[in-house]
Amino acid sequence: MKILAVCGMGLGSGLLLRMQAEKALRQLGLKADVEVSDIGSARAAAQTADLILTTAELAEQIGQVKPPIVTIRNFIDLNEMVEKLRSALPGGQA
Amino acid sequence: MDVGYLFNWISSEVFGKPAYLIGIITAIGLIAGRRKLGDIISGTAKATLGYVILAAGAGIVISALTPFGAMIFGATGANGVVPTNEAITALVNAKPAFGTDIAYAMFFGVLLSLVIARLTPLRYIFLTGHHMLFMATVLTVVLLSQKATDTLAVIGGAIGLATMMVVMPAFAHPWTKKLTGGQPFAIGHFNTLSYITSGFLGQWVGKSKSTEEMELPDAIKWVRDPMVATAASMVILYLVFAVALLARVGEAQAIKDAGGGTVGGAGGYLAAQFGNALSFGAGVAVILLGVRTILGEIVPAFAGIAERVVPGAVPALDIPVMYPFAPNAVIIGFLMSVVGGLVGFVVLSVWLGPWLALPLILPGMVPHFFDGAGAGVFGNATGGRRGAVLGGFVNGLLITFLAAFLVPVMSAIGFVNTTFGDTDFQWFGIVSGNVARIGSVGAVVALVVVCAVLVAAASWWQTHFVERGWVPGGAAEAAPAERPSVHAA
């Protein structure tokens, strides 16, 4: 399974999303590759992803893509990430 | 094979090559983080390859910037600069003479920042990796420009970087808390001077309606993609100067200066410049891929170490983390910053530039976007829409004028048509570059004194204002209600 963390340039905040997502996945006992992308190439990278993590504003920018988009408001709130991944990922509900 | 040759080989062909040095540093970080062998191997390889990608992107940007520089010079008689952090960093790092010093300065600077965070009240962990690389690059170049030796440049660069990584988040923290409603994170983005200025200005103009109570037209929302904004604005700038050069010197000379196209004549020349503008945007995209590949390995390793060395520290995060608190202020701040940048350009070209022999600073869209947006968000937090407008505008002026003064202190790389676009790189680069004029060991001693003063001032600020809960313009309001979270496909 592949998760795509998207921010404007794919440098700073996208990497934070990836690090938080990896922590959350460990807590949930799930395995997935988390990759970082910039908004410019996100639509192309989304083709092979199973889930996209980003902010509400950039979600609007990405538009319609195959995988579901989960928007994160508070980048360092691990609970938010865990809860949102739990409800979005198959196997997270248990 | 004699031992001397072996040592020379190791120092020149391994430690003298920034790509391998970055790989080694990453491996150390991953090993210290007790990662699995497979992760260590793949992380090391990726960081090394990321550096090679960065250097390749630098080549593309240089080949696109050279004709641009020639056109501006030919058309106006002045040197032109488009501040773009990624471009200048890649240009400098692609030269091994600078690249290895920068890699060492970044490595030791990051470690030293943990020591300062551990020993002083400034318990901030700066997690914005590309800004660490950029700051290490500025400081190393300004020190080498004053003829510092490699060792002194590394020491000075490391101390300067470490200092900035802990003091700037502290200085900005009251405004950051105002903006986030007291979230437990700080700003870790080297445009802090502008964010604090914007926070002040917002308070000065007084509270007006928040930008978030306005409805922005959909048509301007495409600007959220900085790559598109960069390419589009570069096409305009290239074509404006291409036409200006054509008008001034005629077709034959313009083609000689900046290169013509396949079909020749004015049409071929303009088409070639259009292509060069797109190459600039593409080159920056390649550099970003390189930086992203390097940081994707280094930053998580560093964050893991930092959590153990400085438990309970406040993470200092990249500016886009602040954007969800005021999405409309992002757009307003960006647009106003470009306006400020254009006003700054006019002032430089008709008055300050000729007077002080400063280069012309053209608006670089990447810094105007991220910095202007950040200034807008900070200005909105204290002053509503008026604060966002004024904060973005003043950010545009600041990053333009400071860039003009930064170019001369980076003389060691020669003139390259680009420079750093964020205020902290600029003001601290200018200060370090001037302090380093003392020369040799004295330069590093003087820089250490500057850093000690900054750490002392920031510690006082931290204990007397931040920890006592002072927030500009009274207590922070609760963060706005959460937006819808899961978008179905």
PDB file of N, CA, C and O in Angstrom, chain B residues 46 50 109 122 162 198 214 230 293 365 390 433-434:
ATOM      1  N   LYS B  46      19.917   6.845  -1.567  1.00  0.00           N
ATOM      2  CA  LYS B  46      18.995   7.897  -2.004  1.00  0.00           C
ATOM      3  C   LYS B  46      19.570   9.286  -1.756  1.00  0.00           C
ATOM      4  O   LYS B  46      19.467  10.164  -2.608  1.00  0.00           O
ATOM      5  N   GLY B  50      20.292  11.882  -4.582  1.00  0.00           N
ATOM      6  CA  GLY B  50      19.603  13.170  -4.486  1.00  0.00           C
ATOM      7  C   GLY B  50      20.566  14.306  -4.779  1.00  0.00           C
ATOM      8  O   GLY B  50      20.222  15.269  -5.467  1.00  0.00           O
ATOM      9  N   GLY B 109      26.462  22.016  12.327  1.00  0.00           N
ATOM     10  CA  GLY B 109      25.503  23.030  12.761  1.00  0.00           C
ATOM     11  C   GLY B 109      24.250  22.397  13.348  1.00  0.00           C
ATOM     12  O   GLY B 109      23.748  22.827  14.395  1.00  0.00           O
ATOM     13  N   LEU B 122      16.124  27.804  25.101  1.00  0.00           N
ATOM     14  CA  LEU B 122      15.638  27.798  23.710  1.00  0.00           C
ATOM     15  C   LEU B 122      15.420  26.373  23.223  1.00  0.00           C
ATOM     16  O   LEU B 122      16.153  25.884  22.369  1.00  0.00           O
ATOM     17  N   ALA B 162      23.480  26.870  13.665  1.00  0.00           N
ATOM     18  CA  ALA B 162      22.932  26.355  14.924  1.00  0.00           C
ATOM     19  C   ALA B 162      22.202  27.463  15.677  1.00  0.00           C
ATOM     20  O   ALA B 162      21.102  27.261  16.203  1.00  0.00           O
ATOM     21  N   SER B 198       5.496  41.624  10.004  1.00  0.00           N
ATOM     22  CA  SER B 198       4.105  41.578   9.584  1.00  0.00           C
ATOM     23  C   SER B 198       3.177  41.545  10.794  1.00  0.00           C
ATOM     24  O   SER B 198       2.134  42.223  10.811  1.00  0.00           O
ATOM     25  N   MET B 214     -13.794  36.629   3.927  1.00  0.00           N
ATOM     26  CA  MET B 214     -13.986  37.065   2.544  1.00  0.00           C
ATOM     27  C   MET B 214     -14.111  35.838   1.652  1.00  0.00           C
ATOM     28  O   MET B 214     -13.663  34.759   2.005  1.00  0.00           O
ATOM     29  N   THR B 230       5.909  29.992 -10.966  1.00  0.00           N
ATOM     30  CA  THR B 230       7.292  30.298 -11.342  1.00  0.00           C
ATOM     31  C   THR B 230       7.455  30.282 -12.856  1.00  0.00           C
ATOM     32  O   THR B 230       7.964  31.232 -13.448  1.00  0.00           O
ATOM     33  N   THR B 293      14.760  14.233  -2.264  1.00  0.00           N
ATOM     34  CA  THR B 293      15.326  12.885  -2.105  1.00  0.00           C
ATOM     35  C   THR B 293      16.349  12.857  -0.973  1.00  0.00           C
ATOM     36  O   THR B 293      16.387  11.909  -0.189  1.00  0.00           O
ATOM     37  N   MET B 365       9.265  34.027  -7.968  1.00  0.00           N
ATOM     38  CA  MET B 365       7.940  33.622  -7.496  1.00  0.00           C
ATOM     39  C   MET B 365       7.991  32.663  -6.304  1.00  0.00           C
ATOM     40  O   MET B 365       7.092  32.658  -5.476  1.00  0.00           O
ATOM     41  N   LEU B 390      -0.881  44.648   4.243  1.00  0.00           N
ATOM     42  CA  LEU B 390       0.341  45.405   4.534  1.00  0.00           C
ATOM     43  C   LEU B 390       1.520  44.455   4.787  1.00  0.00           C
ATOM     44  O   LEU B 390       2.635  44.690   4.309  1.00  0.00           O
ATOM     45  N   GLY B 433      28.567  38.447   6.629  1.00  0.00           N
ATOM     46  CA  GLY B 433      29.512  38.848   5.597  1.00  0.00           C
ATOM     47  C   GLY B 433      30.283  40.089   5.998  1.00  0.00           C
ATOM     48  O   GLY B 433      31.478  40.218   5.720  1.00  0.00           O
ATOM     49  N   ASN B 434      29.619  41.014   6.688  1.00  0.00           N
ATOM     50  CA  ASN B 434      30.308  42.240   7.101  1.00  0.00           C
ATOM     51  C   ASN B 434      31.178  42.019   8.325  1.00  0.00           C
ATOM     52  O   ASN B 434      32.274  42.563   8.420  1.00  0.00           O
TER      53      ASN B 434
END
